[in-house]
XYZ file of C-alpha atoms in Angstrom:
349
model
C -17.471 -7.381 66.438
C -16.573 -3.777 66.056
C -14.714 -4.674 62.734
C -16.980 -7.517 61.432
C -20.404 -5.550 61.739
C -19.446 -2.725 59.173
C -18.248 -5.610 56.931
C -21.500 -7.433 57.008
C -23.422 -4.123 56.445
C -21.185 -3.454 53.265
C -21.816 -6.802 51.952
C -25.555 -6.421 52.323
C -25.399 -3.082 50.454
C -23.477 -4.634 47.606
C -25.818 -7.469 47.405
C -28.915 -5.084 47.321
C -27.129 -3.005 44.497
C -26.339 -6.124 42.381
C -29.975 -7.144 42.719
C -31.264 -3.784 41.587
C -28.759 -3.723 38.615
C -29.928 -7.158 37.534
C -33.506 -6.151 37.736
C -32.720 -3.071 35.727
C -31.009 -5.010 32.996
C -33.916 -7.448 32.768
C -36.239 -4.541 32.087
C -33.898 -3.171 29.461
C -33.504 -6.495 27.839
C -37.192 -6.848 27.524
C -37.755 -3.442 26.031
C -34.885 -4.014 23.687
C -36.501 -7.354 22.584
C -39.659 -5.757 21.808
C -38.128 -2.908 19.887
C -35.797 -5.285 18.118
C -38.655 -7.060 16.623
C -40.069 -3.774 15.075
C -36.807 -2.397 13.820
C -35.052 -5.550 12.593
C -38.044 -7.463 11.488
C -37.668 -9.884 8.585
C -33.900 -9.956 8.602
C -32.019 -12.263 6.344
C -30.342 -13.904 9.128
C -31.314 -15.409 12.594
C -33.161 -12.777 14.810
C -30.635 -10.796 16.844
C -30.854 -11.246 20.566
C -31.782 -8.526 23.002
C -28.217 -9.046 24.606
C -26.776 -8.292 21.136
C -28.804 -5.161 20.785
C -27.847 -3.977 24.216
C -24.094 -4.268 23.456
C -24.433 -2.801 20.201
C -23.537 -6.098 18.242
C -26.469 -5.501 15.784
C -25.026 -3.042 13.371
C -27.487 -1.489 11.044
C -27.217 1.575 8.745
C -26.545 3.738 11.845
C -24.458 1.369 13.832
C -27.469 -0.090 15.559
C -31.247 -0.055 14.443
C -32.001 3.148 12.221
C -33.992 5.875 14.028
C -37.774 6.021 13.265
C -37.062 9.350 11.286
C -35.735 7.287 8.415
C -38.923 5.813 7.266
C -41.566 7.311 5.056
C -44.423 8.629 6.974
C -46.933 6.404 5.044
C -46.845 2.840 3.788
C -43.900 0.581 4.580
C -40.254 0.305 3.776
C -37.147 -1.747 4.358
C -33.505 -1.610 3.042
C -30.045 -3.365 3.394
C -26.805 -1.743 2.684
C -23.237 -2.727 1.844
C -21.545 -5.052 4.571
C -24.684 -5.623 6.341
C -26.466 -8.910 6.650
C -29.529 -7.754 8.338
C -32.441 -6.270 6.410
C -33.612 -3.173 8.245
C -37.438 -3.076 8.251
C -39.468 -0.244 9.228
C -42.921 -0.235 11.005
C -46.150 -1.473 9.559
C -44.761 -4.406 7.901
C -47.669 -6.364 6.420
C -48.648 -8.195 3.313
C -49.877 -5.618 0.833
C -50.325 -5.267 -3.003
C -47.053 -4.714 -4.729
C -48.198 -3.938 -8.220
C -45.251 -4.187 -10.874
C -42.643 -4.539 -8.295
C -43.751 -8.352 -8.731
C -41.848 -8.148 -12.050
C -38.485 -8.290 -10.322
C -39.337 -11.872 -9.448
C -40.369 -12.614 -12.869
C -37.086 -11.310 -14.402
C -35.040 -13.013 -11.689
C -36.518 -16.295 -12.390
C -36.218 -15.935 -16.384
C -32.658 -15.003 -16.037
C -32.053 -17.945 -13.649
C -33.648 -20.351 -16.039
C -32.050 -18.668 -19.089
C -28.777 -17.087 -17.964
C -27.271 -14.337 -20.156
C -23.947 -12.842 -19.980
C -23.409 -9.003 -20.440
C -23.608 -8.408 -24.359
C -25.755 -11.418 -25.081
C -29.076 -11.207 -26.531
C -30.213 -14.638 -25.830
C -32.753 -16.764 -27.790
C -35.692 -15.197 -29.610
C -39.273 -15.446 -28.812
C -41.595 -15.491 -31.553
C -45.016 -13.603 -30.642
C -48.449 -15.251 -31.689
C -51.976 -14.185 -32.485
C -52.877 -15.251 -29.016
C -50.301 -12.759 -27.533
C -51.780 -10.070 -29.589
C -55.296 -10.904 -28.558
C -53.987 -10.903 -24.850
C -52.457 -7.602 -25.374
C -55.649 -6.058 -26.744
C -57.492 -7.395 -23.824
C -55.116 -6.028 -21.308
C -55.013 -2.576 -23.178
C -58.785 -2.509 -22.846
C -58.300 -3.008 -18.988
C -56.032 0.136 -19.105
C -53.126 -2.241 -18.011
C -49.533 -1.160 -18.969
C -48.544 -2.821 -22.117
C -46.102 -2.411 -25.175
C -47.521 -2.832 -28.686
C -46.592 -6.119 -30.404
C -47.411 -7.912 -33.652
C -47.955 -11.572 -34.652
C -44.695 -13.148 -35.564
C -42.746 -10.283 -34.070
C -39.535 -11.833 -32.775
C -38.069 -10.546 -29.488
C -34.720 -11.535 -27.953
C -34.673 -12.548 -24.474
C -32.929 -9.371 -23.593
C -35.471 -7.266 -25.458
C -38.460 -9.054 -23.525
C -36.868 -8.276 -20.265
C -36.209 -4.679 -21.350
C -39.988 -4.471 -22.262
C -40.786 -6.173 -18.785
C -38.644 -4.035 -16.482
C -38.529 -0.513 -18.365
C -42.127 0.400 -19.524
C -43.410 -2.261 -17.197
C -45.121 -4.262 -19.824
C -47.793 -6.580 -18.388
C -48.273 -8.453 -21.560
C -44.662 -9.326 -21.775
C -44.876 -10.677 -18.257
C -47.375 -13.419 -19.502
C -45.118 -13.980 -22.680
C -42.196 -14.522 -20.568
C -43.928 -16.907 -18.148
C -45.347 -19.020 -20.967
C -41.903 -19.105 -22.753
C -40.173 -19.982 -19.468
C -42.214 -23.031 -18.266
C -45.161 -23.472 -20.674
C -47.936 -21.740 -18.717
C -48.659 -18.731 -16.541
C -49.909 -20.862 -13.774
C -46.989 -23.318 -13.617
C -44.694 -19.950 -13.758
C -46.669 -18.548 -10.669
C -46.005 -21.629 -8.692
C -42.257 -21.368 -9.180
C -42.516 -17.721 -8.176
C -43.901 -18.802 -4.740
C -41.647 -21.801 -4.293
C -38.831 -19.294 -5.068
C -40.097 -16.966 -2.555
C -40.345 -19.503 0.153
C -36.686 -20.435 -0.623
C -35.543 -16.882 -0.062
C -37.336 -16.745 3.167
C -40.098 -14.409 1.867
C -42.822 -15.698 4.573
C -45.211 -12.913 3.876
C -45.269 -13.037 0.149
C -47.963 -14.636 -2.262
C -47.701 -14.276 -5.978
C -50.813 -14.800 -8.190
C -49.630 -13.415 -11.427
C -46.251 -12.547 -13.118
C -47.016 -8.987 -13.601
C -48.486 -7.725 -10.261
C -51.557 -6.531 -11.978
C -53.728 -8.934 -9.782
C -54.108 -7.190 -6.253
C -53.876 -10.519 -4.649
C -50.264 -10.598 -5.465
C -49.029 -9.349 -1.925
C -45.764 -8.876 -0.114
C -43.944 -6.941 2.446
C -41.280 -4.359 1.965
C -38.672 -6.538 3.883
C -39.584 -9.546 1.775
C -39.148 -7.652 -1.560
C -35.641 -6.574 -0.437
C -34.685 -10.123 -0.585
C -35.604 -10.820 -4.111
C -34.273 -7.352 -5.241
C -30.846 -7.874 -3.764
C -30.682 -11.337 -5.472
C -31.718 -10.005 -8.862
C -29.237 -7.125 -8.604
C -26.560 -9.776 -8.125
C -27.210 -10.793 -11.902
C -25.166 -8.459 -14.143
C -27.640 -8.514 -16.921
C -30.664 -7.639 -14.598
C -28.599 -4.672 -13.137
C -27.556 -3.461 -16.575
C -31.185 -3.443 -17.908
C -32.749 -1.616 -14.845
C -30.019 1.079 -15.372
C -31.007 1.875 -18.728
C -33.220 4.854 -19.300
C -34.697 3.529 -22.634
C -34.612 0.728 -25.000
C -35.618 -0.055 -28.492
C -38.084 -2.739 -29.486
C -38.896 -4.111 -33.005
C -42.683 -2.891 -33.174
C -42.999 -0.799 -30.046
C -40.007 1.463 -30.944
C -38.347 3.368 -28.098
C -39.549 2.556 -24.700
C -38.760 4.604 -21.738
C -38.005 3.435 -18.087
C -40.580 4.586 -15.519
C -37.815 5.040 -13.020
C -36.950 8.676 -13.874
C -34.501 8.786 -10.671
C -31.881 7.093 -12.761
C -28.587 9.014 -12.746
C -29.812 11.321 -9.972
C -28.494 11.071 -6.313
C -26.499 7.864 -7.161
C -29.752 5.903 -8.246
C -28.973 2.877 -10.536
C -32.329 0.987 -10.452
C -34.579 -0.809 -9.908
C -38.454 -1.139 -10.572
C -41.404 1.101 -9.924
C -45.003 -0.081 -9.313
C -48.336 1.481 -8.845
C -51.975 0.995 -8.856
C -55.246 1.774 -6.616
C -54.584 -0.834 -4.311
C -50.856 -0.811 -4.056
C -50.185 2.863 -4.007
C -46.896 4.055 -5.064
C -44.265 1.440 -4.957
C -40.404 1.437 -5.815
C -37.876 -1.127 -5.457
C -34.499 0.777 -5.609
C -30.800 0.759 -5.530
C -28.590 3.844 -4.804
C -25.011 4.218 -4.428
C -23.810 6.839 -1.873
C -20.590 7.841 0.074
C -21.262 7.324 3.618
C -18.455 7.929 6.311
C -16.005 8.145 3.478
C -17.183 4.632 2.073
C -18.844 3.837 -1.120
C -22.037 2.296 0.152
C -24.849 0.575 -1.732
C -28.214 0.908 -0.501
C -30.825 -1.604 -1.756
C -34.578 -0.813 -0.472
C -38.169 -0.956 -1.207
C -41.001 1.518 -0.448
C -44.605 0.393 -0.674
C -48.139 1.957 -0.253
C -47.063 5.596 -0.819
C -50.121 7.787 -1.458
C -50.513 10.608 -3.951
C -52.407 11.369 -7.235
C -49.246 10.607 -9.199
C -48.230 7.239 -7.542
C -45.112 6.552 -9.247
C -43.933 9.926 -8.422
C -44.756 9.341 -4.871
C -42.770 6.135 -4.588
C -39.867 7.773 -6.205
C -39.916 10.646 -3.930
C -40.339 8.625 -0.771
C -37.317 6.517 -1.856
C -35.180 9.639 -2.549
C -35.820 11.035 0.790
C -35.212 7.733 2.585
C -31.914 7.421 0.981
C -31.108 10.927 1.898
C -31.758 10.184 5.479
C -29.926 6.948 5.580
C -26.921 8.824 4.208
C -27.397 11.461 6.666
C -28.074 14.258 3.993
C -30.755 16.900 3.748
C -32.665 17.263 0.697
C -30.181 19.989 -0.347
C -29.891 18.204 -3.737
C -33.559 18.550 -4.594
C -32.919 21.053 -7.213
C -30.795 18.598 -9.311
C -33.587 16.008 -9.125
C -35.919 15.538 -12.276
C -39.563 16.619 -12.319
C -40.945 13.135 -11.348
C -44.415 14.217 -12.609
C -43.086 14.621 -16.175
C -42.672 11.076 -17.509
C -42.376 10.152 -21.109
C -44.813 7.159 -21.763
C -43.588 4.463 -24.328
C -45.490 4.022 -27.411
C -48.411 1.673 -26.921
C -48.595 1.994 -23.086
C -51.350 2.907 -20.904
C -51.258 6.113 -19.074
C -52.689 4.824 -15.862
C -51.658 1.941 -13.618
C -49.571 -1.093 -12.776
C -46.265 0.493 -13.870
């Protein structure tokens, strides 16, 4: 008895400790599951389990989910980087107006239906009197447009340049009709494609983003931006600072971050409802590896909304890469943007 009683007491203590540890792990798993939804929302693969999070099996930009300091203080944002299957989504993900970021889907569909290789111009699109009238109407509404003329011919590449660089709403409608015959049919295909990409919080109502009912989340938009950037022609167009069109002349890219801090695209957007928006790609060296960061910021406040979106994205990429804003002196004055001939100075760009 003198030898068996201490053994029994030791066994009871071990059991109690195991129960306490199991209970603590259960609490940690519950907390991790709750945090996991916020930090890994809208991922492109099945949801990561709380056990994976606890054991560090979910590798985001920082080995696990990124810290809260990565995200802009306002609006919403998301990103994915080289070698990661998960889209990292910040807080406040909700369906919101995305303005001209919607044109990424428009260009993606056009290029999927009418593929181009690098160096190809593609078929020509002949503009009509109806297109000119539509352009005049949009200009009267202070939309972003490029000047056109009846019987002007644009190659597919030129039309995409007009769509993506100066953000021409009138050319978005031209491309939609050229692609499938009507804007309504094209919008239906935009939504079908969004569903196929798992963009569950997205609804397109027009091909340009001018309609405030065209809504999405930052995480959803990262999905289509990443797909579009896999098309070499799309990537080459959004990397251009300018292009030349037959009637409009030289048009300029509203993304004035091109060439700075590794930015190689993609598309700005802004209006009263959407705030400043920017779908972007930047290439940085992180831990000695060349890393591609593809992301989206939406709803950035400021008097100059385009600049607000650009600044928010630049700061976010720096935080992802673990840098300070020590390169800020090398950045352009984002308030000084050259407007393309025939474009409106206000919104939906």
